[in-house]
Structure formats: structure tokens, C-alpha cells
Short mmCIF file of C-alpha atoms and ligand atoms in Angstrom, two decimals:
data_model
loop_
_atom_site.label_atom_id
_atom_site.label_comp_id
_atom_site.label_asym_id
_atom_site.label_seq_id
_atom_site.Cartn_x
_atom_site.Cartn_y
_atom_site.Cartn_z
CA MET A 206 -20.33 -1.93 -19.40
CA GLN A 207 -19.04 -2.67 -15.92
CA ASP A 208 -21.26 -2.86 -12.82
CA PHE A 209 -18.67 -1.13 -10.61
CA ASP A 210 -15.34 0.66 -10.79
CA LEU A 211 -14.18 -1.23 -7.72
CA VAL A 212 -15.29 -4.27 -5.71
CA VAL A 213 -13.84 -4.35 -2.20
CA ILE A 214 -13.73 -7.81 -0.65
CA GLY A 215 -13.83 -7.75 3.14
CA ALA A 216 -15.39 -5.12 5.44
CA GLY A 217 -12.84 -5.00 8.23
CA ILE A 218 -10.98 -1.76 8.93
CA VAL A 219 -8.85 -2.20 5.79
CA GLY A 220 -11.72 -2.95 3.40
CA THR A 221 -14.12 -0.37 4.84
CA ALA A 222 -11.43 2.34 4.77
CA SER A 223 -10.60 1.38 1.17
CA ALA A 224 -14.27 1.52 0.16
CA LEU A 225 -14.84 4.90 1.83
CA TRP A 226 -11.68 6.47 0.37
CA ALA A 227 -12.55 5.23 -3.13
CA GLN A 228 -16.20 6.31 -2.89
CA LYS A 229 -15.11 9.74 -1.61
CA ARG A 230 -12.97 10.04 -4.75
CA GLY A 231 -16.06 9.49 -6.90
CA LEU A 232 -15.56 5.83 -7.88
CA LYS A 233 -18.57 3.51 -8.02
CA VAL A 234 -17.80 0.99 -5.29
CA LEU A 235 -19.29 -2.30 -4.08
CA LEU A 236 -18.22 -3.60 -0.65
CA CYS A 237 -18.89 -7.28 0.15
CA ASP A 238 -18.53 -9.42 3.22
CA PRO A 239 -20.59 -12.39 4.43
CA ASN A 240 -20.40 -10.90 7.93
CA PRO A 241 -21.39 -7.48 9.33
CA PRO A 242 -18.84 -4.66 8.90
CA GLY A 243 -16.05 -4.68 11.47
CA SER A 244 -16.98 -8.03 12.97
CA GLY A 245 -13.73 -9.88 12.13
CA THR A 246 -10.32 -9.20 13.65
CA SER A 247 -11.08 -5.49 13.53
CA PHE A 248 -13.76 -6.05 16.18
CA GLY A 249 -11.72 -7.38 19.06
CA ASN A 250 -8.32 -5.70 19.04
CA ALA A 251 -6.65 -3.59 21.71
CA CYS A 252 -8.24 -0.38 20.34
CA THR A 253 -4.92 1.47 20.05
CA LEU A 254 -3.85 3.73 17.19
CA ALA A 255 -0.35 2.51 17.80
CA THR A 256 1.76 4.81 15.62
CA TYR A 257 4.77 3.92 17.80
CA ALA A 258 4.48 0.16 17.06
CA VAL A 259 7.03 -0.05 14.27
CA MET A 260 9.18 -2.85 15.72
CA PRO A 261 8.09 -6.15 14.16
CA VAL A 262 7.44 -9.19 16.32
CA ASN A 263 10.36 -10.67 14.39
CA SER A 264 13.33 -9.38 16.34
CA PRO A 265 16.64 -10.66 17.65
CA ALA A 266 15.18 -10.33 21.18
CA VAL A 267 12.28 -12.66 20.29
CA LEU A 268 14.71 -15.12 18.70
CA ARG A 269 16.85 -15.12 21.86
CA ALA A 270 13.83 -15.53 24.12
CA LEU A 271 12.11 -18.12 21.91
CA PRO A 272 13.20 -21.32 23.70
CA ARG A 273 12.16 -19.80 27.06
CA LEU A 274 8.88 -18.49 25.64
CA LEU A 275 8.03 -21.85 24.10
CA LEU A 276 8.98 -24.01 27.04
CA ARG A 277 7.46 -21.84 29.78
CA GLY A 278 3.89 -22.85 30.58
CA ASP A 279 3.10 -19.26 31.49
CA SER A 280 4.06 -17.58 28.22
CA PRO A 281 2.41 -14.89 26.07
CA LEU A 282 3.46 -16.89 22.99
CA SER A 283 2.26 -20.35 22.16
CA VAL A 284 2.98 -22.42 19.07
CA ASP A 285 1.03 -25.47 17.96
CA LEU A 286 3.95 -27.74 17.10
CA MET A 287 2.02 -29.89 14.62
CA HIS A 288 0.87 -26.76 12.78
CA ALA A 289 4.45 -25.44 12.72
CA LEU A 290 5.76 -28.74 11.33
CA ARG A 291 3.07 -28.74 8.63
CA HIS A 292 3.93 -25.15 7.63
CA PRO A 293 7.72 -25.02 7.81
CA ARG A 294 7.91 -22.29 5.12
CA TRP A 295 6.11 -19.71 7.26
CA MET A 296 7.91 -20.65 10.50
CA LEU A 297 11.41 -20.73 9.00
CA SER A 298 10.85 -17.50 7.13
CA PHE A 299 9.47 -15.85 10.31
CA LEU A 300 12.62 -16.89 12.19
CA ALA A 301 14.95 -15.79 9.37
CA ASN A 302 13.30 -12.35 9.56
CA CYS A 303 14.36 -12.08 13.22
CA ARG A 304 17.98 -11.43 12.15
CA PRO A 305 19.11 -7.93 13.19
CA ALA A 306 19.53 -6.56 9.66
CA ARG A 307 16.12 -7.86 8.54
CA SER A 308 14.36 -6.73 11.69
CA GLU A 309 15.80 -3.23 11.29
CA TYR A 310 14.86 -3.12 7.59
CA ILE A 311 11.27 -4.16 8.41
CA ALA A 312 11.01 -1.59 11.20
CA ARG A 313 12.11 1.16 8.80
CA GLN A 314 9.51 0.16 6.21
CA LEU A 315 6.76 -0.01 8.84
CA ALA A 316 7.87 3.35 10.24
CA ASP A 317 7.65 4.96 6.79
CA LEU A 318 4.09 3.71 6.40
CA MET A 319 3.21 4.55 10.00
CA GLY A 320 4.34 8.13 9.34
CA HIS A 321 1.29 8.46 7.08
CA ALA A 322 -1.14 6.57 9.36
CA ASP A 323 -2.93 9.58 10.83
CA ALA A 324 -3.17 11.29 7.44
CA GLY A 325 -4.92 8.17 6.16
CA LEU A 326 -7.30 7.69 9.08
CA ASN A 327 -8.14 11.20 10.31
CA PRO A 328 -10.10 12.24 7.19
CA LEU A 329 -12.21 9.07 7.55
CA ILE A 330 -12.85 9.75 11.25
CA ALA A 331 -14.02 13.25 10.29
CA GLU A 332 -16.03 11.96 7.31
CA ALA A 333 -17.75 9.40 9.56
CA GLY A 334 -18.42 11.95 12.36
CA ALA A 335 -16.55 9.66 14.76
CA GLU A 336 -14.34 12.14 16.63
CA ASP A 337 -16.16 11.25 19.87
CA LEU A 338 -14.78 7.70 19.61
CA ILE A 339 -11.15 8.84 19.67
CA VAL A 340 -9.27 9.20 22.97
CA ASN A 341 -6.08 11.30 23.23
CA ARG A 342 -4.39 9.91 26.33
CA GLY A 343 -1.46 8.09 24.79
CA GLN A 344 -0.39 4.51 25.52
CA LEU A 345 1.65 3.27 28.44
CA THR A 346 4.04 0.31 28.14
CA VAL A 347 5.11 -1.15 31.47
CA TRP A 348 7.98 -3.53 32.25
CA SER A 349 7.76 -5.38 35.54
CA THR A 350 11.31 -6.81 35.40
CA LYS A 351 14.77 -5.45 34.74
CA ALA A 352 15.45 -8.26 32.26
CA GLY A 353 12.30 -7.39 30.29
CA ALA A 354 13.21 -3.70 30.12
CA GLU A 355 16.82 -4.48 29.13
CA GLY A 356 15.60 -6.79 26.37
CA ASP A 357 13.54 -4.00 24.79
CA LYS A 358 16.16 -1.26 25.16
CA GLN A 359 17.42 -1.57 21.61
CA GLY A 360 13.91 -1.29 20.23
CA LEU A 361 13.35 1.90 22.21
CA SER A 362 16.60 3.43 20.96
CA PHE A 363 15.55 2.57 17.44
CA ARG A 364 12.18 4.29 17.93
CA LYS A 365 13.94 7.34 19.36
CA ALA A 366 16.22 7.50 16.32
CA LEU A 367 13.12 7.39 14.11
CA GLY A 368 11.69 10.39 15.96
CA ILE A 369 8.82 8.54 17.66
CA PRO A 370 7.98 10.64 20.73
CA PHE A 371 7.83 9.02 24.18
CA ASP A 372 8.56 9.80 27.84
CA VAL A 373 10.53 7.35 29.97
CA LEU A 374 8.87 6.99 33.39
CA GLY A 375 9.99 5.55 36.70
CA PRO A 376 7.74 3.41 38.94
CA GLN A 377 6.34 6.36 40.93
CA GLU A 378 5.50 8.46 37.88
CA THR A 379 3.87 5.43 36.30
CA ARG A 380 1.69 4.77 39.34
CA ALA A 381 0.79 8.47 39.47
CA LEU A 382 -0.43 8.18 35.88
CA GLU A 383 -2.25 4.87 36.42
CA PRO A 384 -2.90 4.24 40.15
CA GLY A 385 -4.93 1.12 39.29
CA LEU A 386 -1.82 -0.83 38.30
CA ASN A 387 -1.07 -3.58 40.79
CA LEU A 388 2.01 -5.20 39.26
CA PRO A 389 5.65 -4.57 40.18
CA ILE A 390 6.91 -1.76 37.96
CA HIS A 391 10.54 -1.62 36.91
CA ALA A 392 10.16 0.95 34.12
CA ALA A 393 7.60 2.37 31.73
CA VAL A 394 7.27 4.42 28.60
CA HIS A 395 4.41 6.78 27.77
CA TYR A 396 3.77 7.21 24.05
CA HIS A 397 1.87 10.42 24.61
CA ALA A 398 1.02 11.01 20.94
CA ALA A 399 -0.77 7.66 20.56
CA ARG A 400 -4.56 7.60 20.52
CA SER A 401 -7.15 4.92 21.11
CA VAL A 402 -10.62 4.13 19.82
CA ARG A 403 -13.44 3.63 22.33
CA ASP A 404 -15.17 1.10 20.11
CA PRO A 405 -13.42 -0.10 16.92
CA GLN A 406 -16.53 -1.76 15.46
CA GLU A 407 -18.58 1.39 15.99
CA LEU A 408 -15.88 3.37 14.14
CA ILE A 409 -16.13 0.94 11.21
CA ASN A 410 -19.95 0.99 11.34
CA ARG A 411 -19.95 4.78 11.07
CA MET A 412 -17.45 4.65 8.20
CA HIS A 413 -19.70 2.09 6.53
CA ARG A 414 -22.78 4.29 7.00
CA ARG A 415 -20.94 7.23 5.47
CA PHE A 416 -19.85 5.02 2.56
CA LEU A 417 -23.53 4.15 1.93
CA ALA A 418 -24.58 7.80 2.28
CA LEU A 419 -22.08 8.73 -0.45
CA GLY A 420 -23.71 6.19 -2.78
CA GLY A 421 -21.54 3.13 -2.07
CA GLN A 422 -23.19 -0.28 -2.35
CA TRP A 423 -23.05 -3.17 0.10
CA ARG A 424 -23.64 -6.91 -0.37
CA GLN A 425 -23.57 -9.24 2.63
CA ALA A 426 -22.08 -12.15 0.69
CA ARG A 427 -18.87 -14.12 0.35
CA VAL A 428 -16.58 -13.75 -2.64
CA SER A 429 -15.28 -17.12 -3.77
CA GLU A 430 -13.40 -16.33 -6.95
CA ILE A 431 -12.02 -13.53 -9.14
CA ARG A 432 -11.06 -13.68 -12.80
CA ALA A 433 -8.86 -10.88 -14.05
CA HIS A 434 -8.74 -9.92 -17.73
CA ALA A 435 -7.13 -7.05 -19.63
CA THR A 436 -9.71 -4.38 -18.77
CA GLY A 437 -11.28 -5.57 -15.54
CA VAL A 438 -12.35 -8.39 -13.27
CA GLU A 439 -15.23 -10.80 -12.95
CA VAL A 440 -16.04 -11.37 -9.28
CA ALA A 441 -18.19 -14.21 -7.90
CA VAL A 442 -20.17 -12.48 -5.12
CA GLY A 443 -22.48 -15.00 -3.45
CA ASP A 444 -24.29 -16.63 -6.36
CA THR A 445 -23.98 -13.67 -8.75
CA ARG A 446 -21.15 -12.52 -11.01
CA MET A 447 -20.17 -8.87 -11.13
CA ASP A 448 -17.99 -7.05 -13.65
CA ALA A 449 -15.76 -4.33 -12.30
CA GLY A 450 -12.73 -2.32 -13.28
CA ARG A 451 -10.75 -3.58 -10.31
CA ALA A 452 -11.09 -5.62 -7.10
CA VAL A 453 -9.42 -5.22 -3.73
CA ILE A 454 -8.55 -8.23 -1.59
CA ALA A 455 -9.05 -6.97 1.97
CA ALA A 456 -10.17 -10.24 3.56
CA GLY A 457 -7.55 -10.20 6.33
CA ALA A 458 -6.34 -13.65 7.40
CA HIS A 459 -8.84 -15.27 4.98
CA ALA A 460 -7.44 -13.61 1.85
CA GLY A 461 -5.79 -16.84 0.70
CA SER A 462 -9.16 -18.57 0.30
CA ILE A 463 -10.24 -16.39 -2.66
CA LYS A 464 -9.46 -18.23 -5.89
CA GLY A 465 -7.73 -16.25 -8.62
CA SER A 466 -6.79 -13.43 -6.23
CA GLY A 467 -3.08 -14.20 -6.18
CA ALA A 468 -3.26 -14.31 -2.37
CA GLU A 469 -3.53 -18.12 -2.50
CA ASN A 470 0.15 -18.27 -3.45
CA LEU A 471 1.46 -16.11 -0.62
CA PRO A 472 2.73 -17.30 2.77
CA LEU A 473 -0.10 -15.62 4.65
CA GLY A 474 -0.40 -17.04 8.17
CA THR A 475 -2.19 -15.97 11.30
CA GLU A 476 -1.13 -14.94 14.78
CA ARG A 477 -4.22 -15.73 16.81
CA GLY A 478 -5.03 -13.38 19.69
CA TYR A 479 -7.69 -13.27 22.41
CA HIS A 480 -9.58 -10.79 24.50
CA LEU A 481 -11.66 -10.83 27.67
CA ILE A 482 -14.23 -8.17 28.60
CA PHE A 483 -15.01 -7.10 32.16
CA SER A 484 -17.94 -4.80 31.64
CA GLN A 485 -17.91 -3.13 35.08
CA ASP A 486 -14.14 -2.54 35.29
CA GLY A 487 -13.42 0.09 32.66
CA HIS A 488 -12.58 2.60 35.42
CA ARG A 489 -9.48 0.65 36.57
CA ILE A 490 -7.21 2.46 34.09
CA THR A 491 -7.52 5.57 31.94
CA ARG A 492 -5.58 4.65 28.78
CA PRO A 493 -4.33 1.50 27.01
CA VAL A 494 -1.60 -0.07 29.14
CA GLY A 495 0.60 -2.77 27.65
CA TRP A 496 2.36 -5.14 30.01
CA ALA A 497 5.49 -6.01 28.04
CA GLU A 498 6.30 -9.31 29.77
CA GLY A 499 2.62 -10.31 29.80
CA GLY A 500 2.17 -9.77 26.05
CA PHE A 501 -1.22 -8.10 26.29
CA TYR A 502 -2.91 -4.72 26.74
CA ALA A 503 -5.47 -3.59 29.30
CA VAL A 504 -7.79 -1.06 27.64
CA PRO A 505 -10.66 1.04 28.97
CA MET A 506 -13.27 1.13 26.19
CA ALA A 507 -16.97 1.43 25.47
CA GLN A 508 -17.75 -2.14 26.58
CA GLY A 509 -15.74 -1.88 29.84
CA LEU A 510 -12.23 -3.19 30.47
CA ARG A 511 -10.76 -5.20 27.60
CA LEU A 512 -7.68 -7.38 28.15
CA ALA A 513 -6.42 -8.13 24.64
CA GLY A 514 -3.36 -9.76 23.17
CA THR A 515 -1.01 -12.77 23.28
CA VAL A 516 0.14 -14.65 20.20
CA GLU A 517 -0.87 -18.19 19.34
CA ILE A 518 0.59 -19.71 16.18
CA ALA A 519 -1.99 -22.28 15.14
CA ARG A 520 -4.25 -22.95 12.17
CA LEU A 521 -7.17 -20.62 11.41
CA SER A 522 -9.75 -23.32 12.04
CA ALA A 523 -8.27 -24.69 15.28
CA PRO A 524 -10.69 -24.51 18.22
CA GLU A 525 -10.40 -21.80 20.86
CA ASN A 526 -7.63 -22.50 23.33
CA GLN A 527 -9.03 -22.17 26.87
CA GLY A 528 -5.45 -22.15 28.20
CA ARG A 529 -4.84 -18.84 26.42
CA LEU A 530 -7.97 -17.28 27.91
CA ASP A 531 -7.03 -18.53 31.39
CA TYR A 532 -3.56 -17.04 30.90
CA ILE A 533 -5.00 -13.59 30.16
CA ALA A 534 -7.42 -13.78 33.10
CA ARG A 535 -4.64 -14.82 35.48
CA LYS A 536 -2.19 -12.19 34.28
CA GLY A 537 -4.92 -9.56 34.19
CA ALA A 538 -5.50 -10.11 37.90
CA ALA A 539 -1.73 -9.86 38.52
CA MET A 540 -1.69 -6.59 36.59
CA LEU A 541 -4.79 -4.91 38.03
CA GLY A 542 -5.75 -6.82 41.18
CA ALA A 543 -8.65 -9.25 41.56
CA LEU A 544 -11.09 -9.25 38.65
CA PRO A 545 -14.56 -10.81 38.44
CA ALA A 546 -15.37 -13.56 35.95
CA PRO A 547 -15.20 -12.06 32.43
CA ASP A 548 -18.50 -11.10 30.75
CA SER A 549 -17.35 -12.25 27.32
CA HIS A 550 -14.35 -13.52 25.44
CA TRP A 551 -13.14 -13.49 21.84
CA LEU A 552 -10.62 -15.11 19.52
CA GLY A 553 -9.32 -13.19 16.49
CA PHE A 554 -6.90 -13.75 13.64
CA ARG A 555 -4.13 -11.28 12.93
CA PRO A 556 -3.25 -11.64 9.24
CA THR A 557 0.53 -12.06 9.21
CA LEU A 558 3.13 -12.59 6.51
CA PRO A 559 6.38 -14.07 7.86
CA ASP A 560 8.19 -10.73 7.53
CA SER A 561 5.47 -8.89 9.48
CA MET A 562 4.89 -6.43 6.65
CA PRO A 563 1.50 -6.06 4.97
CA VAL A 564 0.97 -6.76 1.30
CA ILE A 565 -0.22 -3.56 -0.39
CA GLY A 566 -0.15 -3.12 -4.16
CA TYR A 567 -1.22 -4.64 -7.45
CA ALA A 568 -1.27 -8.44 -7.61
CA PRO A 569 1.75 -9.78 -9.50
CA HIS A 570 -0.45 -11.39 -12.18
CA SER A 571 -2.78 -8.44 -12.83
CA ASP A 572 -3.02 -4.72 -12.05
CA ARG A 573 -6.81 -5.24 -12.00
CA ILE A 574 -6.45 -6.88 -8.56
CA ILE A 575 -5.21 -4.90 -5.56
CA HIS A 576 -3.82 -6.66 -2.49
CA ALA A 577 -4.43 -5.04 0.92
CA PHE A 578 -3.96 -7.52 3.76
CA GLY A 579 -1.42 -8.80 6.28
CA HIS A 580 -1.50 -5.91 8.76
CA GLN A 581 -0.60 -8.20 11.68
CA HIS A 582 -0.60 -6.31 15.03
CA VAL A 583 -1.27 -2.84 13.62
CA GLY A 584 -4.17 -3.05 11.18
CA LEU A 585 -6.45 -0.70 13.13
CA THR A 586 -3.67 1.90 12.96
CA LEU A 587 -2.76 1.32 9.31
CA GLY A 588 -6.24 0.66 7.88
CA GLY A 589 -6.86 4.30 6.96
CA ILE A 590 -3.60 4.86 5.09
CA THR A 591 -3.94 1.49 3.37
CA GLY A 592 -7.39 2.58 2.21
CA ARG A 593 -5.99 5.80 0.79
CA ILE A 594 -3.26 3.92 -1.08
CA VAL A 595 -5.88 1.47 -2.41
CA ALA A 596 -7.96 4.40 -3.72
CA ASP A 597 -4.88 5.74 -5.54
CA LEU A 598 -4.20 2.35 -7.11
CA ALA A 599 -7.87 1.95 -8.02
CA GLU A 600 -7.63 5.24 -9.92
CA GLY A 601 -4.55 3.90 -11.68
CA ARG A 602 -2.15 6.38 -10.12
CA LEU A 603 0.87 6.09 -7.85
CA PRO A 604 0.48 6.90 -4.15
CA ASN A 605 2.56 9.77 -2.71
CA MET A 606 4.90 7.34 -0.93
CA SER A 607 6.85 4.30 -1.98
CA ILE A 608 5.02 1.02 -1.43
CA ALA A 609 7.66 -1.11 -3.15
CA ALA A 610 8.59 -2.84 0.14
CA PHE A 611 5.01 -4.12 0.49
CA ALA A 612 4.76 -5.72 -2.96
CA SER A 613 3.25 -9.21 -3.13
CA ASN A 614 6.17 -10.47 -5.15
CA ARG A 615 8.83 -9.41 -2.66
CA ARG A 616 11.16 -12.03 -1.20
CA PHE A 617 9.78 -13.06 2.17
CA VAL A 618 13.27 -14.49 3.04
C1 FAD B 914 -5.78 -9.42 20.24
C2 FAD B 914 -5.50 -8.41 19.16
C3 FAD B 914 -5.16 -7.12 19.51
C4 FAD B 914 -4.89 -6.18 18.50
N1 FAD B 914 -4.65 -4.87 18.85
C5 FAD B 914 -4.44 -3.94 17.89
C6 FAD B 914 -4.28 -2.57 18.25
O1 FAD B 914 -4.38 -2.18 19.42
N2 FAD B 914 -4.01 -1.67 17.26
C7 FAD B 914 -3.93 -2.05 15.94
O2 FAD B 914 -3.66 -1.20 15.10
N3 FAD B 914 -4.16 -3.33 15.57
C8 FAD B 914 -4.41 -4.28 16.50
N4 FAD B 914 -4.63 -5.59 16.17
C9 FAD B 914 -4.54 -5.96 14.74
C10 FAD B 914 -5.78 -5.55 13.96
O3 FAD B 914 -6.95 -5.87 14.67
C11 FAD B 914 -5.77 -6.26 12.59
O4 FAD B 914 -4.53 -6.05 11.94
C12 FAD B 914 -6.88 -5.71 11.70
O5 FAD B 914 -8.12 -5.81 12.36
C13 FAD B 914 -6.95 -6.44 10.37
O6 FAD B 914 -7.98 -5.84 9.64
P1 FAD B 914 -8.51 -6.44 8.29
O7 FAD B 914 -9.53 -5.52 7.77
O8 FAD B 914 -7.34 -6.79 7.42
O9 FAD B 914 -9.13 -7.87 8.72
P2 FAD B 914 -10.54 -8.22 9.38
O10 FAD B 914 -10.96 -7.24 10.37
O11 FAD B 914 -10.43 -9.65 9.82
O12 FAD B 914 -11.54 -8.12 8.17
C14 FAD B 914 -11.53 -9.04 7.11
C15 FAD B 914 -12.97 -9.21 6.63
O13 FAD B 914 -12.95 -10.02 5.45
C16 FAD B 914 -14.10 -10.81 5.46
N5 FAD B 914 -13.91 -11.93 4.54
C17 FAD B 914 -13.15 -13.04 4.73
N6 FAD B 914 -13.24 -13.84 3.65
C18 FAD B 914 -14.06 -13.21 2.76
C19 FAD B 914 -14.53 -13.53 1.45
N7 FAD B 914 -14.16 -14.66 0.84
N8 FAD B 914 -15.38 -12.69 0.84
C20 FAD B 914 -15.74 -11.51 1.43
N9 FAD B 914 -15.32 -11.15 2.67
C21 FAD B 914 -14.48 -11.99 3.31
C22 FAD B 914 -14.25 -11.23 6.93
O14 FAD B 914 -15.59 -11.63 7.20
C23 FAD B 914 -13.84 -9.96 7.65
O15 FAD B 914 -14.95 -9.15 7.98
C24 FAD B 914 -4.92 -6.55 17.13
C25 FAD B 914 -5.28 -7.86 16.79
C26 FAD B 914 -5.58 -8.78 17.79
C27 FAD B 914 -5.99 -10.17 17.41
#
């Protein structure tokens, strides 16, 4: 007799969406996390349901710009060289995936999944009574230089070919849309169909509450190990052992620390990102605005103005990098005009495989373990659809789309 049909490990957007989808389907589900729901990477992101964001960070443009990005003091990308030298597999694979053919292949796979993103998330928003948290004002991407805009031209053409809707705007139209922008504007794109979330953690909290209301169970405890056997799994939750039909690994960038999960063997890395909050400045803009050359978003949200982004390749346990926070503060002032001292700051860990695709599917060593992690820059957007796929797999049936590209045992190149 098993305690649960499904144990979900990790209560970020991916785990909570998986738990709610599975509970909605009538499975008996336990969700575990040592931390409160939505308090990991899902807490501090740029709040955007970025259905347009199908181009991976791995791209020929990034490869071309890499030396400049690495050598420039004032860069949105920073790499801890010692970390890179200690993890050559991830770095070399990441670079190999920047080749045009690979980058295009990855973008197509992400676009296929992205095409289902709203269908995966909207039912959970409705289920959780969280429509008031969703803002329908699109997303604006701004280029302040000709070189920056030229560099991203190919990516835009690719999006157009995929049918992703956007309007190309000139400087005046952009300023009319967002008069609070203070930076030079060369060009901009408005992804008018994109949405944002006023408060990502509140969305997850409401999903969590709905999960409990439907009979789901919650343990605030860490899972250290899983043992899979022919008919189920034994999961070490805190100091107790649970028997379940299946387990889902949705522990984001920490997935590799769970023994027996199969995630330990994967090249899961992290792209660290930061945010700053200016609680009195939410009125400066009216929608998420990404500054392409700056590598971050400015977002009006429940807590005020959030400046979120940049990529730092360093180990999970490395201390906060004050230089990264100073960079965002400095560039934020260049983007929006003088800003006060921030009210709070945050460091988070995007879970990233070197090909920038998530791992979604049964673990290679057992169909009793389901992998659902590695959503890099777009986990808030893809959490809902990942949860729906997880619920299908937990019921032992195939999802209504191909997930072969996201298999754990794919070649990462
Ligand atoms: C600066 C920044 C901006 C971003 N902006 C956006 C955006 O605008 N739009 C977008 O779609 N995405 C964005 N992202 C990406 C997005 O936030 C992530 O992809 C997403 O939050 C990952 O969700 P997750 O559930 O996999 O991980 P997490 O939210 O990190 O959740 C994992 C959970 O697992 C738990 N856990 C870890 N180990 C264990 C264990 N052993 N046992 C039990 N539980 C465990 C952790 O405590 C945590 O709660 C951004 C990320 C960053 C850093």
C-alpha cells in the first residue's frame, strides 16, 4: 500500500504547478520543500509570461559578442573563470550549442513548448482565483544602439517566421508608450500578447492553497534520496520514508543534489541572476521593459519597481556579487533616470542545462521518476505546461505533444 500516488519535490512554479495539475486529476499528491512555496528562483524573476522568449541564450550572436562581453567591466554577463575551468563540460557544451544550426534547433523546440504555455498555466490561474495578478500590457524590448539592434535582427526574423506577434516601434512611439524611459532609444519591439504577473510568489501561494483545498498534502522538508523499484519509489522526506507510485524532481537548480534521482548525472548548471526593488518607483513604467544591451528588465509589480536580470556563471554556493548589484543599479538609473537606494535585493539561480532546454520526462533509469527542471530564463512562463505534462506522465500516459527533445538522455552536444 503506497502513501501517495505522486511525491513532488520542490515547490517553485514547476513543482507547485505539477502538484496542482496532478491533484486536479484526482491523484493523491504530496508536495515537499524545506522552504516556503515560491521562495526560490520563482520568487525573484522578472514577472513576465514571456511566450515570445524562444531564442536561447546560446546563439551565434552571443558567441560573437563573448570576448567583448567577458572583457568589458560593464557587461550584463559575467563568468567566474575558476568555476568555468573546473566545469569545462558545461562551458564547452554551452558554447557548442551557440552554433547556428543548434541554436535554431533549440529555438524550434522551445517554441513548440511555448505554444502550449498559456494552455498549461491559464487553467491554474483560474483554479487559484489569481486572475487579478495577471497584467495584459505586453512586454517592450528596447535597443539603445544600432549595433545592438542589428545583432538581434536574425532572432526577430526567426520569431516572425514562427508566428510570434510583435510590433516594431521607432523611438517616438516607444517613448509615447513608456514616457518614463530615459535612455537613448534606437529601436524597440512590443510583444503585445505577452502578459506579466504582479507578484509571482503570490501566484504560487494561491496555487498552493488551491492544491491543499483539493486534498493535496504538504511537508516542509528536504528530500535527500529516492529509490526507484519496479512498482514505485521510496522517498526520504526529512527523517521519514514515504512510498509512492512516482516522484517528480522539480527542485530547480538544486535537482542534482537528490541522490538516486538521475539528475546527479546531468550537466545541470546555473545562470545566477539578481534583482533590486525600489518600492516607491513602480509608477515609472507601465509594463515589463527589457533593455537589450543592459541584459535586464524593469518591471512594475506589487512590491514596486523591480530591476531583474543579468547572467553570472558561477557556482551555486558562491557569495553574492556586489559588483552585479551595482551594475543593475547603475544601468537602472541610466534607463529610468535617478533612482533612490534600493529597498531590497535578491540573488537567484536559473536552472540551466548547456543547451538551454529543460529536462522534462521519465528518468532514463526508471519511469517511476519524472524529471521537470532546467527551465533557465523562462520557468515562470513554462511552469504551467510542464506541470500538465508531469500530470500526464504521472498517470502513465503520453502528453498531447512531443517531449522527445527534452529527454534526460538526449545528447547535450
Ligand atoms: C533574474 C531572473 C529573472 C527571470 N525572469 C523570468 C521571467 O520574466 N519570466 C520567466 O518565465 N522566467 C524568468 N526567470 C526564470 C524563472 O524564474 C525560473 O526558470 C523558474 O523560477 C524556475 O522554477 P523552478 O520551480 O524550477 O525552481 P525554483 O523556483 O528554484 O524552485 C525549486 C524549489 O525546490 C526546492 N528544493 C531544492 N532542493 C530540494 C530538495 N532536496 N528537496 C525538496 N525541495 C528542494 C527549493 O527550495 C525551491 O523552492 C528569471 C530568473 C531570474 C534569476
